[in-house]
Tab-separated table of N, CA and C in Angstrom:
chain	number	residue	atom	x	y	z
A	1	MET	N	5.689	5.947	9.602
A	1	MET	CA	5.647	5.592	8.200
A	1	MET	C	5.977	6.829	7.392
A	2	ARG	N	6.796	6.623	6.437
A	2	ARG	CA	7.043	7.642	5.421
A	2	ARG	C	6.510	7.064	4.113
A	3	PHE	N	5.914	7.926	3.304
A	3	PHE	CA	5.457	7.444	2.010
A	3	PHE	C	5.694	8.517	0.970
A	4	LYS	N	5.877	8.065	-0.242
A	4	LYS	CA	6.123	8.956	-1.368
A	4	LYS	C	5.247	8.489	-2.516
A	5	ILE	N	4.570	9.428	-3.140
A	5	ILE	CA	3.696	9.108	-4.262
A	5	ILE	C	4.323	9.671	-5.530
A	6	GLU	N	4.556	8.809	-6.522
A	6	GLU	CA	5.199	9.205	-7.778
A	6	GLU	C	4.302	8.857	-8.952
A	7	GLN	N	4.156	9.773	-9.872
A	7	GLN	CA	3.412	9.513	-11.112
A	7	GLN	C	4.406	8.981	-12.137
A	8	ILE	N	4.101	7.836	-12.734
A	8	ILE	CA	4.968	7.223	-13.735
A	8	ILE	C	4.172	7.121	-15.038
A	9	ARG	N	4.704	7.664	-16.103
A	9	ARG	CA	4.045	7.553	-17.409
A	9	ARG	C	4.830	6.543	-18.239
A	10	ASN	N	4.089	5.604	-18.829
A	10	ASN	CA	4.735	4.604	-19.670
A	10	ASN	C	3.827	4.269	-20.845
A	11	ASP	N	4.266	3.355	-21.688
A	11	ASP	CA	3.521	3.008	-22.906
A	11	ASP	C	2.127	2.456	-22.626
A	12	SER	N	1.968	1.782	-21.505
A	12	SER	CA	0.676	1.170	-21.208
A	12	SER	C	-0.245	2.099	-20.408
A	13	GLY	N	0.134	3.334	-20.224
A	13	GLY	CA	-0.704	4.281	-19.493
A	13	GLY	C	0.007	4.830	-18.280
A	14	ASP	N	-0.760	5.483	-17.446
A	14	ASP	CA	-0.183	6.091	-16.258
A	14	ASP	C	-0.244	5.136	-15.074
A	15	SER	N	0.834	5.103	-14.328
A	15	SER	CA	0.881	4.352	-13.081
A	15	SER	C	1.250	5.326	-11.976
A	16	ILE	N	0.820	5.003	-10.797
A	16	ILE	CA	1.171	5.780	-9.616
A	16	ILE	C	1.848	4.814	-8.664
A	17	VAL	N	3.079	5.127	-8.269
A	17	VAL	CA	3.816	4.289	-7.339
A	17	VAL	C	3.746	4.945	-5.966
A	18	VAL	N	3.304	4.170	-4.982
A	18	VAL	CA	3.241	4.637	-3.602
A	18	VAL	C	4.275	3.831	-2.824
A	19	ARG	N	5.382	4.467	-2.468
A	19	ARG	CA	6.449	3.803	-1.723
A	19	ARG	C	6.212	4.015	-0.231
A	20	VAL	N	6.185	2.916	0.504
A	20	VAL	CA	5.932	2.965	1.941
A	20	VAL	C	7.178	2.478	2.657
A	21	ASP	N	7.732	3.313	3.542
A	21	ASP	CA	8.920	2.975	4.318
A	21	ASP	C	8.567	2.979	5.803
A	22	GLY	N	9.277	2.167	6.577
A	22	GLY	CA	9.118	2.180	8.029
A	22	GLY	C	7.927	1.351	8.477
A	23	ALA	N	7.315	1.799	9.575
A	23	ALA	CA	6.168	1.096	10.156
A	23	ALA	C	4.880	1.746	9.681
A	24	ALA	N	4.049	0.976	9.024
A	24	ALA	CA	2.740	1.453	8.590
A	24	ALA	C	1.728	0.926	9.607
A	25	ILE	N	1.296	1.811	10.498
A	25	ILE	CA	0.434	1.417	11.606
A	25	ILE	C	-0.749	2.365	11.734
A	26	PHE	N	-1.690	2.007	12.602
A	26	PHE	CA	-2.947	2.746	12.733
A	26	PHE	C	-2.752	4.230	13.002
A	27	SER	N	-1.706	4.604	13.721
A	27	SER	CA	-1.538	6.015	14.099
A	27	SER	C	-1.190	6.919	12.923
A	28	ASN	N	-0.732	6.369	11.827
A	28	ASN	CA	-0.452	7.213	10.664
A	28	ASN	C	-1.378	6.906	9.486
A	29	LEU	N	-2.424	6.154	9.744
A	29	LEU	CA	-3.360	5.780	8.689
A	29	LEU	C	-4.138	6.973	8.144
A	30	MET	N	-4.559	7.892	8.987
A	30	MET	CA	-5.393	9.009	8.535
A	30	MET	C	-4.682	9.886	7.498
A	31	SER	N	-3.421	10.214	7.743
A	31	SER	CA	-2.693	11.044	6.769
A	31	SER	C	-2.465	10.274	5.472
A	32	PHE	N	-2.243	8.983	5.570
A	32	PHE	CA	-2.062	8.136	4.393
A	32	PHE	C	-3.352	8.107	3.569
A	33	LYS	N	-4.482	7.894	4.241
A	33	LYS	CA	-5.783	7.872	3.559
A	33	LYS	C	-6.063	9.206	2.875
A	34	LYS	N	-5.730	10.286	3.549
A	34	LYS	CA	-5.972	11.621	3.001
A	34	LYS	C	-5.217	11.817	1.691
A	35	GLU	N	-3.955	11.433	1.655
A	35	GLU	CA	-3.158	11.587	0.437
A	35	GLU	C	-3.660	10.676	-0.680
A	36	LEU	N	-4.019	9.450	-0.354
A	36	LEU	CA	-4.508	8.529	-1.380
A	36	LEU	C	-5.862	8.963	-1.927
A	37	SER	N	-6.654	9.652	-1.132
A	37	SER	CA	-7.968	10.107	-1.605
A	37	SER	C	-7.842	11.148	-2.716
A	38	LYS	N	-6.685	11.744	-2.861
A	38	LYS	CA	-6.448	12.760	-3.889
A	38	LYS	C	-6.106	12.145	-5.252
A	39	LEU	N	-5.883	10.833	-5.293
A	39	LEU	CA	-5.459	10.191	-6.535
A	39	LEU	C	-6.621	10.055	-7.506
A	40	GLU	N	-6.306	10.239	-8.758
A	40	GLU	CA	-7.289	10.124	-9.841
A	40	GLU	C	-7.690	8.672	-10.042
A	41	ASN	N	-8.962	8.438	-10.316
A	41	ASN	CA	-9.464	7.092	-10.603
A	41	ASN	C	-8.962	6.612	-11.965
A	42	GLY	N	-8.968	5.298	-12.152
A	42	GLY	CA	-8.664	4.708	-13.443
A	42	GLY	C	-7.198	4.471	-13.730
A	43	LYS	N	-6.330	4.686	-12.766
A	43	LYS	CA	-4.894	4.469	-12.953
A	43	LYS	C	-4.504	3.109	-12.385
A	44	THR	N	-3.256	2.743	-12.562
A	44	THR	CA	-2.688	1.590	-11.875
A	44	THR	C	-1.877	2.124	-10.708
A	45	ILE	N	-2.262	1.723	-9.517
A	45	ILE	CA	-1.530	2.139	-8.324
A	45	ILE	C	-0.696	0.959	-7.853
A	46	VAL	N	0.601	1.193	-7.742
A	46	VAL	CA	1.536	0.167	-7.301
A	46	VAL	C	2.016	0.548	-5.907
A	47	PHE	N	1.691	-0.259	-4.923
A	47	PHE	CA	2.173	-0.047	-3.561
A	47	PHE	C	3.475	-0.809	-3.409
A	48	GLU	N	4.570	-0.080	-3.223
A	48	GLU	CA	5.899	-0.670	-3.055
A	48	GLU	C	6.170	-0.746	-1.550
A	49	LEU	N	6.179	-1.966	-1.011
A	49	LEU	CA	6.236	-2.183	0.435
A	49	LEU	C	7.538	-2.807	0.905
A	50	SER	N	8.518	-2.956	0.029
A	50	SER	CA	9.761	-3.648	0.367
A	50	SER	C	10.525	-2.996	1.510
A	51	GLU	N	10.409	-1.686	1.660
A	51	GLU	CA	11.176	-0.971	2.674
A	51	GLU	C	10.408	-0.771	3.984
A	52	SER	N	9.224	-1.345	4.080
A	52	SER	CA	8.476	-1.245	5.336
A	52	SER	C	8.841	-2.439	6.213
A	53	TYR	N	8.949	-2.195	7.519
A	53	TYR	CA	9.301	-3.294	8.411
A	53	TYR	C	8.126	-3.764	9.253
A	54	LEU	N	6.994	-3.048	9.180
A	54	LEU	CA	5.804	-3.485	9.897
A	54	LEU	C	4.564	-2.947	9.198
A	55	LEU	N	3.624	-3.833	8.940
A	55	LEU	CA	2.318	-3.468	8.387
A	55	LEU	C	1.297	-4.031	9.365
A	56	ASP	N	0.632	-3.153	10.123
A	56	ASP	CA	-0.304	-3.691	11.104
A	56	ASP	C	-1.633	-4.064	10.457
A	57	HIS	N	-2.516	-4.688	11.238
A	57	HIS	CA	-3.765	-5.197	10.663
A	57	HIS	C	-4.674	-4.087	10.155
A	58	THR	N	-4.593	-2.886	10.727
A	58	THR	CA	-5.435	-1.791	10.225
A	58	THR	C	-4.979	-1.363	8.835
A	59	ILE	N	-3.684	-1.363	8.598
A	59	ILE	CA	-3.147	-1.030	7.270
A	59	ILE	C	-3.521	-2.121	6.265
A	60	MET	N	-3.403	-3.377	6.678
A	60	MET	CA	-3.756	-4.480	5.778
A	60	MET	C	-5.236	-4.421	5.418
A	61	GLU	N	-6.094	-4.114	6.391
A	61	GLU	CA	-7.524	-3.974	6.106
A	61	GLU	C	-7.773	-2.779	5.195
A	62	PHE	N	-7.059	-1.671	5.439
A	62	PHE	CA	-7.201	-0.503	4.571
A	62	PHE	C	-6.802	-0.849	3.139
A	63	PHE	N	-5.660	-1.539	2.945
A	63	PHE	CA	-5.237	-1.930	1.596
A	63	PHE	C	-6.330	-2.761	0.915
A	64	HIS	N	-6.895	-3.701	1.638
A	64	HIS	CA	-7.955	-4.552	1.095
A	64	HIS	C	-9.155	-3.712	0.653
A	65	ASP	N	-9.627	-2.833	1.528
A	65	ASP	CA	-10.788	-1.990	1.211
A	65	ASP	C	-10.475	-0.998	0.091
A	66	PHE	N	-9.286	-0.386	0.146
A	66	PHE	CA	-8.887	0.573	-0.880
A	66	PHE	C	-8.856	-0.108	-2.247
A	67	GLN	N	-8.258	-1.288	-2.318
A	67	GLN	CA	-8.172	-2.012	-3.584
A	67	GLN	C	-9.571	-2.295	-4.127
A	68	HIS	N	-10.452	-2.776	-3.292
A	68	HIS	CA	-11.821	-3.077	-3.722
A	68	HIS	C	-12.504	-1.827	-4.265
A	69	ASP	N	-12.432	-0.728	-3.523
A	69	ASP	CA	-13.081	0.517	-3.949
A	69	ASP	C	-12.448	1.092	-5.215
A	70	TYR	N	-11.116	1.131	-5.255
A	70	TYR	CA	-10.421	1.727	-6.395
A	70	TYR	C	-10.683	0.925	-7.671
A	71	GLU	N	-10.640	-0.386	-7.564
A	71	GLU	CA	-10.864	-1.221	-8.740
A	71	GLU	C	-12.323	-1.183	-9.194
A	72	SER	N	-13.244	-0.915	-8.282
A	72	SER	CA	-14.649	-0.792	-8.680
A	72	SER	C	-14.904	0.492	-9.471
A	73	HIS	N	-13.937	1.409	-9.442
A	73	HIS	CA	-14.029	2.651	-10.219
A	73	HIS	C	-13.085	2.633	-11.425
A	74	GLY	N	-12.701	1.434	-11.869
A	74	GLY	CA	-11.931	1.305	-13.102
A	74	GLY	C	-10.430	1.310	-12.960
A	75	GLY	N	-9.920	1.381	-11.752
A	75	GLY	CA	-8.474	1.377	-11.549
A	75	GLY	C	-7.947	-0.020	-11.288
A	76	LYS	N	-6.672	-0.073	-10.980
A	76	LYS	CA	-6.017	-1.341	-10.681
A	76	LYS	C	-5.020	-1.104	-9.557
A	77	CYS	N	-4.879	-2.054	-8.653
A	77	CYS	CA	-3.904	-1.961	-7.561
A	77	CYS	C	-2.980	-3.165	-7.595
A	78	GLU	N	-1.708	-2.898	-7.368
A	78	GLU	CA	-0.705	-3.956	-7.257
A	78	GLU	C	0.070	-3.726	-5.973
A	79	PHE	N	0.479	-4.823	-5.340
A	79	PHE	CA	1.237	-4.742	-4.097
A	79	PHE	C	2.549	-5.478	-4.291
A	80	LEU	N	3.641	-4.744	-4.231
A	80	LEU	CA	4.973	-5.325	-4.390
A	80	LEU	C	5.685	-5.322	-3.044
A	81	GLY	N	6.408	-6.371	-2.762
A	81	GLY	CA	7.206	-6.427	-1.544
A	81	GLY	C	6.563	-7.177	-0.396
A	82	LEU	N	5.319	-7.606	-0.544
A	82	LEU	CA	4.697	-8.376	0.544
A	82	LEU	C	5.414	-9.706	0.767
A	83	GLU	N	6.100	-10.195	-0.259
A	83	GLU	CA	6.846	-11.436	-0.108
A	83	GLU	C	8.013	-11.293	0.867
A	84	HIS	N	8.341	-10.054	1.219
A	84	HIS	CA	9.413	-9.780	2.185
A	84	HIS	C	8.872	-9.646	3.603
A	85	HIS	N	7.607	-9.985	3.801
A	85	HIS	CA	6.953	-9.852	5.100
A	85	HIS	C	6.393	-11.204	5.549
A	86	THR	N	6.415	-11.423	6.844
A	86	THR	CA	5.883	-12.639	7.431
A	86	THR	C	4.617	-12.306	8.200
A	87	PRO	N	3.478	-12.932	7.854
A	87	PRO	CA	2.250	-12.679	8.607
A	87	PRO	C	2.362	-13.216	10.035
A	88	VAL	N	1.736	-12.536	10.985
A	88	VAL	CA	1.793	-12.974	12.385
A	88	VAL	C	0.708	-14.005	12.704
A	89	SER	N	-0.229	-14.214	11.784
A	89	SER	CA	-1.230	-15.273	11.937
A	89	SER	C	-1.657	-15.723	10.542
A	90	LYS	N	-2.588	-16.656	10.487
A	90	LYS	CA	-3.040	-17.173	9.199
A	90	LYS	C	-4.149	-16.332	8.576
A	91	HIS	N	-4.640	-15.360	9.292
A	91	HIS	CA	-5.700	-14.499	8.755
A	91	HIS	C	-5.144	-13.729	7.554
A	92	PRO	N	-5.906	-13.618	6.450
A	92	PRO	CA	-5.381	-12.939	5.256
A	92	PRO	C	-5.043	-11.462	5.469
A	93	LEU	N	-5.644	-10.821	6.468
A	93	LEU	CA	-5.352	-9.412	6.732
A	93	LEU	C	-4.532	-9.225	8.010
A	94	ALA	N	-3.834	-10.270	8.416
A	94	ALA	CA	-3.011	-10.204	9.622
A	94	ALA	C	-1.864	-9.216	9.445
A	95	ALA	N	-1.402	-8.686	10.566
A	95	ALA	CA	-0.209	-7.838	10.551
A	95	ALA	C	0.948	-8.625	9.958
A	96	ARG	N	1.909	-7.882	9.399
A	96	ARG	CA	3.070	-8.515	8.792
A	96	ARG	C	4.339	-7.802	9.236
A	97	LYS	N	5.343	-8.611	9.542
A	97	LYS	CA	6.660	-8.082	9.911
A	97	LYS	C	7.601	-8.275	8.744
A	98	GLY	N	8.356	-7.220	8.424
A	98	GLY	CA	9.333	-7.322	7.361
A	98	GLY	C	10.495	-8.202	7.771
A	99	ARG	N	11.016	-8.938	6.824
A	99	ARG	CA	12.179	-9.781	7.093
A	99	ARG	C	13.430	-8.926	7.020
A	100	VAL	N	14.296	-9.100	7.979
A	100	VAL	CA	15.552	-8.348	8.020
A	100	VAL	C	16.546	-9.016	7.087
A	101	ALA	N	17.111	-8.220	6.177
A	101	ALA	CA	18.104	-8.757	5.236
A	101	ALA	C	19.383	-9.092	5.973
A	102	GLN	N	19.956	-10.252	5.697
A	102	GLN	CA	21.196	-10.682	6.353
A	102	GLN	C	22.374	-10.406	5.450
């Protein structure tokens, strides 16, 4: 997984865009968590997932927990690009495979 964190300033306040590329899996979760822990509370964090081709269940669970914790401290989380992924089961936190563009 490669990720890039960008600060975006706009009329409605500050947003932080986290772009995730490649496979987001358990083996790279620790470095991802470390970088996200540095983010200031109270912002809007937008996770851009369109360029990821695999989101495993540990990443999906992390997103769920991160969103709950971050929003409980006054922030907001948005997830863009999940519509480009197919869940491997009906569980809401199931792994997701990115759809290959034809």
